[in-house]
Short mmCIF file of C-alpha atoms in Angstrom, two decimals:
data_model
loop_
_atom_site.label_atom_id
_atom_site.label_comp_id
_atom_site.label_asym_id
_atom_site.label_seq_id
_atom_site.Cartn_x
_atom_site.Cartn_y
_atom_site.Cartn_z
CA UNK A 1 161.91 207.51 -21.29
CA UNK A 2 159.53 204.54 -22.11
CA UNK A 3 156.63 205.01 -19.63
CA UNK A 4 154.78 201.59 -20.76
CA UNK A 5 158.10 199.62 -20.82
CA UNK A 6 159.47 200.80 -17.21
CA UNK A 7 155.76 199.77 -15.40
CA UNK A 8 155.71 196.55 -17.33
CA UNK A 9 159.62 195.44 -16.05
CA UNK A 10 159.65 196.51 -12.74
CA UNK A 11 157.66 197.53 -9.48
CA UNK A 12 160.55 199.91 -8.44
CA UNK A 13 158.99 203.25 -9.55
CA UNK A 14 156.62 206.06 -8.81
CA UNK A 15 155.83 209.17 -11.01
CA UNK A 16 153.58 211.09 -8.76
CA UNK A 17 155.26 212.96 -6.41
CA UNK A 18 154.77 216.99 -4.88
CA UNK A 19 157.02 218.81 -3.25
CA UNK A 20 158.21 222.55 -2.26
CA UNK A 21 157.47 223.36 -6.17
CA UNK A 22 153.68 223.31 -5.11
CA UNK A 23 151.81 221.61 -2.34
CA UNK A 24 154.41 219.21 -1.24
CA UNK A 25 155.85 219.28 2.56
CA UNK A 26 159.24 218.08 1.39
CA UNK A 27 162.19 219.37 -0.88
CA UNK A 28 163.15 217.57 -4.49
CA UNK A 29 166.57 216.55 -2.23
CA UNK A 30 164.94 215.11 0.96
CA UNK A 31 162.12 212.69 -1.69
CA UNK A 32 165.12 211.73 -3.84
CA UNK A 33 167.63 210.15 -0.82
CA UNK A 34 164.20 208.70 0.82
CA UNK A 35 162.99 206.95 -3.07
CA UNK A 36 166.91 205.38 -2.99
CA UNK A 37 166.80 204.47 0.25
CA UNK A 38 163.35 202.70 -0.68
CA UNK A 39 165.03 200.97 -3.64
CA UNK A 40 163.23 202.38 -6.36
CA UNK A 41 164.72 202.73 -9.37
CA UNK A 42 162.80 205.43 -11.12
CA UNK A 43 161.22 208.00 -9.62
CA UNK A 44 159.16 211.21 -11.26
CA UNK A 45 158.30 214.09 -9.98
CA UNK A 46 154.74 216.00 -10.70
CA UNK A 47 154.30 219.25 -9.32
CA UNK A 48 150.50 220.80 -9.86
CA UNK A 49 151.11 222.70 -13.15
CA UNK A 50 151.46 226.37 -13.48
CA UNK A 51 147.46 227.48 -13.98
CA UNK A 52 145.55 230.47 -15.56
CA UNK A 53 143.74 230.79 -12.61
CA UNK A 54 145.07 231.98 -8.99
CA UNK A 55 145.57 228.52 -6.51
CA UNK A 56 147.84 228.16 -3.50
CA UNK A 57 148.40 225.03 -4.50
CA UNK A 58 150.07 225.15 -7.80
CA UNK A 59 153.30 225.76 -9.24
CA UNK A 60 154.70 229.23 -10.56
CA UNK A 61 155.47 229.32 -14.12
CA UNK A 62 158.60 231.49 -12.92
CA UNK A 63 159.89 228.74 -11.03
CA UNK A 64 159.87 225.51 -13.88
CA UNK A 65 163.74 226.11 -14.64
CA UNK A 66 164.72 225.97 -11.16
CA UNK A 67 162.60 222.93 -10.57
CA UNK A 68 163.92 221.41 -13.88
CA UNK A 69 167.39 221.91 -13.00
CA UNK A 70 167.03 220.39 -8.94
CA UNK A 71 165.85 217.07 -10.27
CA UNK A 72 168.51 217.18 -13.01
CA UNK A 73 171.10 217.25 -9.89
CA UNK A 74 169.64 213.95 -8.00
CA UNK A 75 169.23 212.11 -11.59
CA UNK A 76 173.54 213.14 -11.77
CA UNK A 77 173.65 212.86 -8.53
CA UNK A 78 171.99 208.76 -8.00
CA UNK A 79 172.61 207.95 -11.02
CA UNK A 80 173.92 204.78 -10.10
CA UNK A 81 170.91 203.68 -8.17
CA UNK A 82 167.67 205.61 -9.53
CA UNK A 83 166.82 207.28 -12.38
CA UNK A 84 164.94 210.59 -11.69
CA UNK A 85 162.11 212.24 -14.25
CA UNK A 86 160.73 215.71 -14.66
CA UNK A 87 157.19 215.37 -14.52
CA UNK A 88 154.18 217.64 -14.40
CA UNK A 89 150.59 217.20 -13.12
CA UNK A 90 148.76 219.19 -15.52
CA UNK A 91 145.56 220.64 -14.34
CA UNK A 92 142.54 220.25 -16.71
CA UNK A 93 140.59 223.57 -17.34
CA UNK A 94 138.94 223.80 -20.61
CA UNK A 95 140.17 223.37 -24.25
CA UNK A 96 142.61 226.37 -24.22
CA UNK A 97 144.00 224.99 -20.77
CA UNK A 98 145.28 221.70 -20.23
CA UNK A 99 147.73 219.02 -21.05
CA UNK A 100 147.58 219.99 -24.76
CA UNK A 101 148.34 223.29 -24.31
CA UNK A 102 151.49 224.47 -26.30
CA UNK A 103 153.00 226.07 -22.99
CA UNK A 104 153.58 222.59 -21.19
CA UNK A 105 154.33 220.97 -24.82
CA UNK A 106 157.39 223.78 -24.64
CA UNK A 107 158.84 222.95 -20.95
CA UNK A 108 160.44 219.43 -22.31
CA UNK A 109 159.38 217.30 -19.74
CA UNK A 110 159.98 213.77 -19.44
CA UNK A 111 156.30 213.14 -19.05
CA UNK A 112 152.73 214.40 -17.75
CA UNK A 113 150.30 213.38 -15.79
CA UNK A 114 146.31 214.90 -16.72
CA UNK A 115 144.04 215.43 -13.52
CA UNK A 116 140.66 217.44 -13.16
CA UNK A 117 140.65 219.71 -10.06
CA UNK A 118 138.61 222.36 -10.79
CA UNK A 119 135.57 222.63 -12.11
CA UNK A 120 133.28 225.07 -13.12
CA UNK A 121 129.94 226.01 -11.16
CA UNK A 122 127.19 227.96 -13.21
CA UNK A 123 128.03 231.06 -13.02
CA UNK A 124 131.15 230.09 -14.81
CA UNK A 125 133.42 230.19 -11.78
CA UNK A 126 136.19 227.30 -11.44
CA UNK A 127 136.30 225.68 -8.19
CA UNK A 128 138.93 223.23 -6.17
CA UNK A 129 136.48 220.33 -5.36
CA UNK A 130 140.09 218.56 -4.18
CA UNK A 131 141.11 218.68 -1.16
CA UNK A 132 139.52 217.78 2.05
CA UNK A 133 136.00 217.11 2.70
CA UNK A 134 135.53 220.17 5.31
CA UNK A 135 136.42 222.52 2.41
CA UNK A 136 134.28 220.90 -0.18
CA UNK A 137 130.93 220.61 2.02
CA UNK A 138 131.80 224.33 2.25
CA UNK A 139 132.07 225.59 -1.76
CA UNK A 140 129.02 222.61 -2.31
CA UNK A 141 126.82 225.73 -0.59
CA UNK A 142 128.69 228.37 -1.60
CA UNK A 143 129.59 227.64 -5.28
CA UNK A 144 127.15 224.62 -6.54
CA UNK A 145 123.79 225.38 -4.39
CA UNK A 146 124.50 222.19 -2.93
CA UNK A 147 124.14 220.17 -6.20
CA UNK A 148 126.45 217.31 -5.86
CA UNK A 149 124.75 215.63 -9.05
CA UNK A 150 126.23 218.48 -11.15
CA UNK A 151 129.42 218.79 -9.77
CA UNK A 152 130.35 214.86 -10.05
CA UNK A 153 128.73 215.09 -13.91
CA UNK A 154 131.01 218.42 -14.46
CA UNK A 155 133.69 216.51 -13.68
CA UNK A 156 133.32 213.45 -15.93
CA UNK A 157 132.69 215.79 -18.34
CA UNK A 158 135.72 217.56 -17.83
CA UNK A 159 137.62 214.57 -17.33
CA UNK A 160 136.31 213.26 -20.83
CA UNK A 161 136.84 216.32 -22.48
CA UNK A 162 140.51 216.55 -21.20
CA UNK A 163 140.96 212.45 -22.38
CA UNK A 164 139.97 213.18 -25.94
CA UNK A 165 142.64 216.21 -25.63
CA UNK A 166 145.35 214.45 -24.66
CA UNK A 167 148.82 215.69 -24.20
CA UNK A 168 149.53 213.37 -21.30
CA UNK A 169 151.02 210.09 -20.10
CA UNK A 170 149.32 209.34 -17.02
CA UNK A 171 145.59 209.61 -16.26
CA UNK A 172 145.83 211.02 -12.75
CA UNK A 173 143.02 209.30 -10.30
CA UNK A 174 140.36 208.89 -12.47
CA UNK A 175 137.66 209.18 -9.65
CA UNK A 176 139.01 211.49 -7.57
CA UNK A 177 135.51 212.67 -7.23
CA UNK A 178 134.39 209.77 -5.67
CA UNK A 179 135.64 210.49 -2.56
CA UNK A 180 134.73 214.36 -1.25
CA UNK A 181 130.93 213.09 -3.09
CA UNK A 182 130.60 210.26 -0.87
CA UNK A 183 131.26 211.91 2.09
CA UNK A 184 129.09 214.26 1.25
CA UNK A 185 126.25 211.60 -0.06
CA UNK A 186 126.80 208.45 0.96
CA UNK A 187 126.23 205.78 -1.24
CA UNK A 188 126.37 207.58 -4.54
CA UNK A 189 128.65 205.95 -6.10
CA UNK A 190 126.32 202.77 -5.98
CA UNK A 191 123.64 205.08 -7.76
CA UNK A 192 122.65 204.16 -11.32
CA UNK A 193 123.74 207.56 -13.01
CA UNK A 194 127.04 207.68 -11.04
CA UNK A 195 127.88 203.86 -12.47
CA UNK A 196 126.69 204.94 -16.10
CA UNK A 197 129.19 208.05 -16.04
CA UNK A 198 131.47 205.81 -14.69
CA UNK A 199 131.86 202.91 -17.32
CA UNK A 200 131.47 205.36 -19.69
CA UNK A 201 134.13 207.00 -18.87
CA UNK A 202 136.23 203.68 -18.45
CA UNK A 203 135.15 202.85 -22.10
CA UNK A 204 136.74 205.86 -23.38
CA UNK A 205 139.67 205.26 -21.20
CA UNK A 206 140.39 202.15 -23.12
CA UNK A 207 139.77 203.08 -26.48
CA UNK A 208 142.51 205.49 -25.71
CA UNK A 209 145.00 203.32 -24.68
CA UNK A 210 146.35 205.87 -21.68
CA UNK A 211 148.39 204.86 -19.15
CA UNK A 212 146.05 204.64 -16.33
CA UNK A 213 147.06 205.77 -12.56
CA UNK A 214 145.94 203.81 -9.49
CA UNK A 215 146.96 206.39 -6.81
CA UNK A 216 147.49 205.14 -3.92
CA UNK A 217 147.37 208.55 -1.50
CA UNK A 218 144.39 208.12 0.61
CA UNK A 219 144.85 204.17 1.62
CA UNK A 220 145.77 204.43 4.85
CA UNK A 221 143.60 207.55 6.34
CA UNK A 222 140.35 206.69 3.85
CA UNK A 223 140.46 202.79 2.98
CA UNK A 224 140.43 203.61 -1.05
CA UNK A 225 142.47 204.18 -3.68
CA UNK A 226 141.91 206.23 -6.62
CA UNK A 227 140.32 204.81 -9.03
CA UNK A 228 138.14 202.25 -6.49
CA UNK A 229 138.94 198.79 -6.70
CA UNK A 230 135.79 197.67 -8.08
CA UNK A 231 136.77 198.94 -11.44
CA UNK A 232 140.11 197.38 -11.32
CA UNK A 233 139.51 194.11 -13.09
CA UNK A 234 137.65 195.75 -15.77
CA UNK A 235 140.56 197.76 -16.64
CA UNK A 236 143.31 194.78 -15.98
CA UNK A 237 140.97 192.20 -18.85
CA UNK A 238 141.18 194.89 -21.16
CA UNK A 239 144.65 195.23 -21.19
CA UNK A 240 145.01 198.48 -19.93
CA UNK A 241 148.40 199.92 -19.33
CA UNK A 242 148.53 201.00 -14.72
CA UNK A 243 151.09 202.72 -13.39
CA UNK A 244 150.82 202.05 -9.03
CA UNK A 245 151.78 205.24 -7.83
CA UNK A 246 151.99 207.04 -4.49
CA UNK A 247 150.97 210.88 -5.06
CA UNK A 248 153.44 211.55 -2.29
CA UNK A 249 153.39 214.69 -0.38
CA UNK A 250 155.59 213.65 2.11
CA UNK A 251 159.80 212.24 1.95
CA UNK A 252 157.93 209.28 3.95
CA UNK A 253 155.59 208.55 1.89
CA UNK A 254 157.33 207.88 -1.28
CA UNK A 255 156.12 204.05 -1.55
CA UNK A 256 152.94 204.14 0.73
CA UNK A 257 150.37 201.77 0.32
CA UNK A 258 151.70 201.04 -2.97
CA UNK A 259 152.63 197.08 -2.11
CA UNK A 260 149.19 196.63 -1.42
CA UNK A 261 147.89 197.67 -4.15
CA UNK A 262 150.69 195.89 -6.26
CA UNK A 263 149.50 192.95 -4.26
CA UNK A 264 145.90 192.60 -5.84
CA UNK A 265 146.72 193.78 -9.15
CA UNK A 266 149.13 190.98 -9.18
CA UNK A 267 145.85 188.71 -8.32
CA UNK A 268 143.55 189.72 -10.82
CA UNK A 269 146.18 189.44 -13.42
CA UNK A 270 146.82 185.87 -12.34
CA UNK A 271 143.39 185.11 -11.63
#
């Protein structure tokens, strides 16, 4: 599989997808006859990884064969129409857990995708700050003392610290943070120190050539994408390699949002 090639040739793919492997509403069979029926023509799937640490929301590391071998049957099966990819989003921890770990090095996948979800507070605890804003205002007072400047710089830092790791194809929604922190101070993201960690972070992106994700999940019930378009033309003048994809949950939701967001990147390359 040639990531960089397939995003460059075609707008018929998406390699983040969940499912009944982890926090997905849909089986591996339902999203593959809904991403044919949707004309793509290659289509990954991502479940959360297997962690170290408990979370509801994650796969089993019993359960990778039987995953493996499902989306072997719809590649045989649709062969014709859509190739189909064993993928894995790979949750960031620390150095001995992550996308470079041996473990997910061993599964042969056909690729990876690296996201931060957790982070850790103080006391050395690691915390979901995913998920929706209800939950986070919740663990901001009882994990982080309501600190919302440490948790978004614990999760660059994280996220930087995972980048120089590697071990990964896809940078998974780069500023996922973004989102649960504004809601919970609006108008940080405009704040000097956010910006700074920011571009830095952007810098490093580019330096390491990654394929960058522009997820395209919470477009329709939050008006952004992941990363936020105001970094988009920075990353399109350097050259950086973006893969459009829809981090579907949902059989309907295999291709949502993503022709909008094909749309502009279409006009700042042009432009």
């Amino acid at each position: 599989m040639n990531l960089k090639e397939i995003i460059s040739s075609t707008d018929s793919y998406n390699f983040h997808s969940h499912t009944q492997f982890c926090d997905g509403r849909d089986t591996i069979s339902d999203m593959a006859s809904a991403a044919v029926d949707g004309g793509f023509t290659h289509f990954g799937f991502s479940p959360h990884s297997p962690l170290a640490i408990p979370s509801p929301c994650n796969m089993k590391l019993s359960d990778v064969d039987a995953y493996k071998a499902l989306v072997a049957e719809a590649d045989r099966r649709y062969a014709a129409a859509c190739r189909f990819y064993t993928g894995m989003e790979i949750d960031y921890l620390n150095p001995s857990w992550g996308p470079a770990s041996q473990l997910f090095a061993d599964m042969g996948l056909d690729y990876a995708i690296g996201s931060v979800h957790f982070i850790r507070n103080r006391r050395g605890e690691y915390v979901d700050i995913d998920g929706h804003f209800d939950s986070f205002k919740q663990k901001m007072a009882k994990y982080f003392d309501n600190d919302i400047r440490y948790v978004v710089e614990e999760f660059y830092r994280a996220s930087n610290e995972m980048l120089a790791a590697g071990g990964f194809d896809i940078l998974g929604h780069f500023d996922k943070i973004a989102h649960n922190a504004s809601c919970y101070r609006p108008g940080i993201e405009d704040e000097g120190w956010y910006i700074d960690l920011v571009n830095q972070y952007i810098s490093n992106i580019i330096a390491s050539g990654i394929v960058v994700e522009i997820n395209t999940k919470a477009r329709e019930q939050h008006g952004r994408f992941f990363p936020a378009e105001r970094y988009w033309r920075r990353l399109v003048e350097a050259g950086v390699p973006i893969a459009v994809n829809s981090d579907a949950h949902y059989a309907t939701r295999v291709n949502a949002s993503r022709p909008e967001a094909l749309s502009i990147l279409k006009s700042l390359r042009n432009g």
